[in-house]
Amino acid sequence: MNKSILMKHFYFKQLLLSTLCCLFISNAIAQMDMMNALPSNLATHTATQNGSWFDTATWNTGTIPSTGAIVYIPNAITVDYEGSSADHIFAIRVDGNFNCKQTNANQTTRLKFDTFFAMNSSYVTFLANNASDGKIVIDIEPFDIETYRAGSNIWNVAAETHFRDNGIVTFKTRTGDGDDRYNTIEQADNGDFKIIESTGTTVNDGIGVLGRYSWDPKQLSLGMVTMGQLEIIGQEKLNMVKLAADATSGQNSIELSEVPTGWKTNDDIIITSGGNASASNNGEDQVVIQSISGTTINLSSSLNKNHEGRSADNLHCFVGNLTRNIVFKSPSTTVVSQRGHVMAMHNDTNVQIKNAQFLRLGRTDKSKILDDFVWDKWLEPVVFTSKVSALGQECAEMRAIPVNEVTNSRGRYSIHLHKLGTALGSNMAQVTGNVVWDNPGWGITHHDSHANVSQNVVYNVVGAGIVSETGSETGTWDNNLVVNVSSGHNIDPYTASLHHDDYLFSGEGLGMKGRAILCRNNVIANVVRGVGVINMNNSVNNLDRLDAQALATTRVGYEVDNFPLSTNGYSKEGDGVMPVEAALIMENTLVIDSNFGLRSVERDMGVNHESRSIFDGFKAWGTKTGLQLTYQADYSFKDVFISGDNPNNALGIDMWKHSHNQTFEGLKLVDLEHGVKVSRVVLNTSDGPKTRNNGFTPWIFIDLQTINVGEFYELQVDNPDVNASFSYTEHSDNTIHLSSSDIVSRPTTFTIIDDSTLEVDYTETGENALRFEVDGVITDDFGCYDMGIQQALAQGNLREGYPKRIYQFASQAKFQEYLTANGVYKDVNDNDQLYFIIKENLPNRRSFEYTEFPVRVKIMNASGVFTNAQVESASALVPKNQLISRLATVSQSSTRNDLSYDDGTHGVKTITLEAEKAIDGNNNGRINAQYYQRGLVPVGSFSHTKNEIEPYYDLDFGEEKLISYFDIWNTVEINGSGIETPSNHFKNFSVFISDTPFSSTTFSGSQAEADYEYQKNSTPTLKFSKNNLNAIGRYMRIHSSHPSNIKLKFAEIEVVGKTYSGTLSNDDIADKKIRIYPNPTTGTINLNLNKTYNNVNISVYNILGQTVLSNHYDDLDNTEFHILGESGLYFVKITGDNNLNTVKKIIKD
């Protein structure tokens, strides 16, 4: 085993050891909390041998536990519970094994308790999963401690002293006062922000948990909390089925699209609302099954609502089954703190919660602000770029509220996976096939755990249905049905997040702070927000970073490592990935009847890498706003359907501010007032109007369909009261509309734009020591885009971003450690300059595939430190395709200098039109691009010649290149609220490639000088593209062949190629001077041998090797011949005296 592998193993072991130590400490604290709450010496009944709960011989007292009992099952003791008891057990502590079951199909096992704690050594099961099994009903019901203590009881004196519910609880409101938004820690520390507390009011929740803080300060009691192995497994049944036909009010039967496996008579079911704008009496129905015949369900009562589908788009309402044969429930109560909860925590060995119903559980109340933590102080962010505010990353610390003042604690839910672990290799918890029904807060909470949360039904909850709580969560959420999620409190989300660490309370079906979960085939109905993503990570208290290696490997089909320094302590930012950085992956999501289909905001300032969030098959059927993507970056949507709930006021996509590099392929918009909300204009009396999108970032629409959509673009003034006369008629965002026929698959390329930042000074000290930055441009199927996020310049310092990717090693020692594990190299062509390699995995926005690119970073001032530098292999160093146009020298035949734009109120702005505008990385073809950036960048982003005969545009790539692809982007004619159209001038030109400079100024002269020609026809299009060229040349000319005066205007010219590395002999040089054109051709070929040869033979072969033409010439300098046959690839073989022997490829269109 080599040294590099050994070192990697060592680092992995060190990381694993560190992780295990942290987990051990966390586990020990949690276990101590439960042991202190339920000390074993207070037990009224202790199991002394393996046996049945209902066998007196099992217990030290010789009696069966009865009402008020405190039960202790020691380690290595197993107690089986199969039977029914109405006794209200106060507490059960399991250090050993507890098995609850019912093996008789006609019987029900019943157990009622207040508190059930299972320690780290425990193994707890609730099993009724066989077809012959019966039911299990677990009542989690508050025990009246004070009444029991005051009367006759079986507790000892110590227990009576320990267990109390008479603590005085004081409720206080806490509100922020002063400025809570700062740019730096220095400003924040000198600021005036503070928390103001109200005077207290006494709260009495009766027999709830609030007054128990003397022995249960964490409010863990009144619930089931396990730290060992847990298996809750009931009988499987299909959780949801789509309707096969409309179901209308008054019907007492419904038709399903498939046989509902496992469904039974008397099961409760929920039928979702539909999403058609024209539907009347749309809504949910909760009904009971009377009988089942195949796919027909007969109901015990008639439907009250209509459930109408949309057959044209294969959409229909869904039916969910709410009944399971294992039930955990609390009694109906209006006092939230008297409800139970279920939590599995701190142990990933074996957690299975399957096919059970959790009814009326959970007491974290999302209708109210959480009051267990409040802002305490500012922290200096360790990430490279961050505000110190609600928008910052890890910039605030909360303080815990005194236990006698906590009235609404987080963490008490129907199903709560609490810190089971997410490090690479963690076991996956299973939460499948369950029902969560009626919860005042989150339904299923997936917290710092690796879990499969799938095939569940979540119904009638507040705040959010299924939640990834703190950011580190991994796993899968598949085939869940979430119905009827209402909004909680209405405190501003920025205030709630920063002041109280409270979030995801607005009615999200899937609520995500952790973005790394793979979500597939989920159905969400009657919610405020179908998918709600919270990207604010200001507080360190309830935030967990992602394990970088787990993120890279656990999403099957989407494995990619974007964070090479986020492990082993390499990075100055620390280990782990900030939640905001992870790409979302969602496949086949259906949202029915919502205010928002997807709402994801406040991400753009925290993304220091390149990846794509993927929404493949997203449907928002019956929504007020389909997608809200403000303050958002790098989302790819494919096969998206959005229909409005009201065509008079619904919106398809909201991207009016800070929305960067979004793509939409196969987007269908139906029944909407507006398709896309583009940049609002923000008025300012001193600086003038501005927009908050930068105009560079592309929004790409492929195969857009619209049906009953009013205006495509919604144009709004953000604050019209500043100037009521301001007229906003044309947006300046970079909207690009294409069809799939305009796109072909291409390899992804990466081009370094500025290599001056790619070096690390080994001896440097200070704040920026060991820091380097990656700045480049990416090309993919859709074209090119700049790496990173550049905010609109008109925003000043309001928003930050990462225009370049930043890396920084934590220390010189960690830098050396990284190099030891990953290698040091030397450049033998640059005086043995030392360098190391960082690997950037970069995405294709259409295929979602990633390509790995080695970025070489120089090591400066390290002479004698690294003595065993390697030399990369020749294959690793061969030239790769790059965006060669971006680095080219360009010119044009003339430049127009009298073009301007005026919106009528903002003022006239001159448009600069030099040739460089066509290679600036911005393919925004609108005349008013950057118009609202307050003069901070030139207005417009296209080149423009004068109107003249045969204008041309030249590119010099600096050396001979092997050219593979090009895209030439047209400008567009702006069209108000309608979709812009391609400019009419974009026609009748040719793209010539040559290995020698073009000297002629006429089209025919350029044609004669060119080695290759690619003709643009007479039909204007948005772009002109060619692929897989393999053309060799240094010079490219775009030359108009239009018969009269015309201009050349180009929004962008993108040419992909690489350095031509062929070694040329004299014969090769002669061969290169042989020109054959046009190529591609429609049939006619011109051959120029550059000199006269004797005894020349010309043969043309098709791709099958068949000869289609053969000519002989005694002597030849140039000739013309014709290829007859189908379109395709042909080979022209030319032989003659003086070693004339060459083959040329030619394409016939």
PDB file of C-alpha atoms in Angstrom, residues 11 91 111 200 278-279 369 411 457 548 648-649 769 800 894 1071:
ATOM      1  CA  TYR A  11      -7.016  10.872   8.069  1.00  0.00           C
ATOM      2  CA  ALA A  91     -43.450   6.062  33.607  1.00  0.00           C
ATOM      3  CA  LEU A 111     -50.983   0.293  26.881  1.00  0.00           C
ATOM      4  CA  GLY A 200     -44.045  37.808  33.005  1.00  0.00           C
ATOM      5  CA  SER A 278     -62.575  26.228 -13.357  1.00  0.00           C
ATOM      6  CA  ALA A 279     -63.521  23.713 -10.662  1.00  0.00           C
ATOM      7  CA  ILE A 369     -43.207  31.702  18.146  1.00  0.00           C
ATOM      8  CA  GLY A 411     -38.366  19.245  19.237  1.00  0.00           C
ATOM      9  CA  VAL A 457     -49.349  10.180   4.950  1.00  0.00           C
ATOM     10  CA  ALA A 548     -18.992  16.526   2.857  1.00  0.00           C
ATOM     11  CA  ASN A 648     -57.027  36.600 -13.361  1.00  0.00           C
ATOM     12  CA  ASN A 649     -54.303  36.873 -10.713  1.00  0.00           C
ATOM     13  CA  ALA A 769      -2.563  33.370   3.972  1.00  0.00           C
ATOM     14  CA  GLU A 800     -22.823  39.806  -1.482  1.00  0.00           C
ATOM     15  CA  SER A 894     -16.881  49.134 -38.382  1.00  0.00           C
ATOM     16  CA  ASP A1071      -1.233  19.369 -46.668  1.00  0.00           C
TER      17      ASP A1071
END
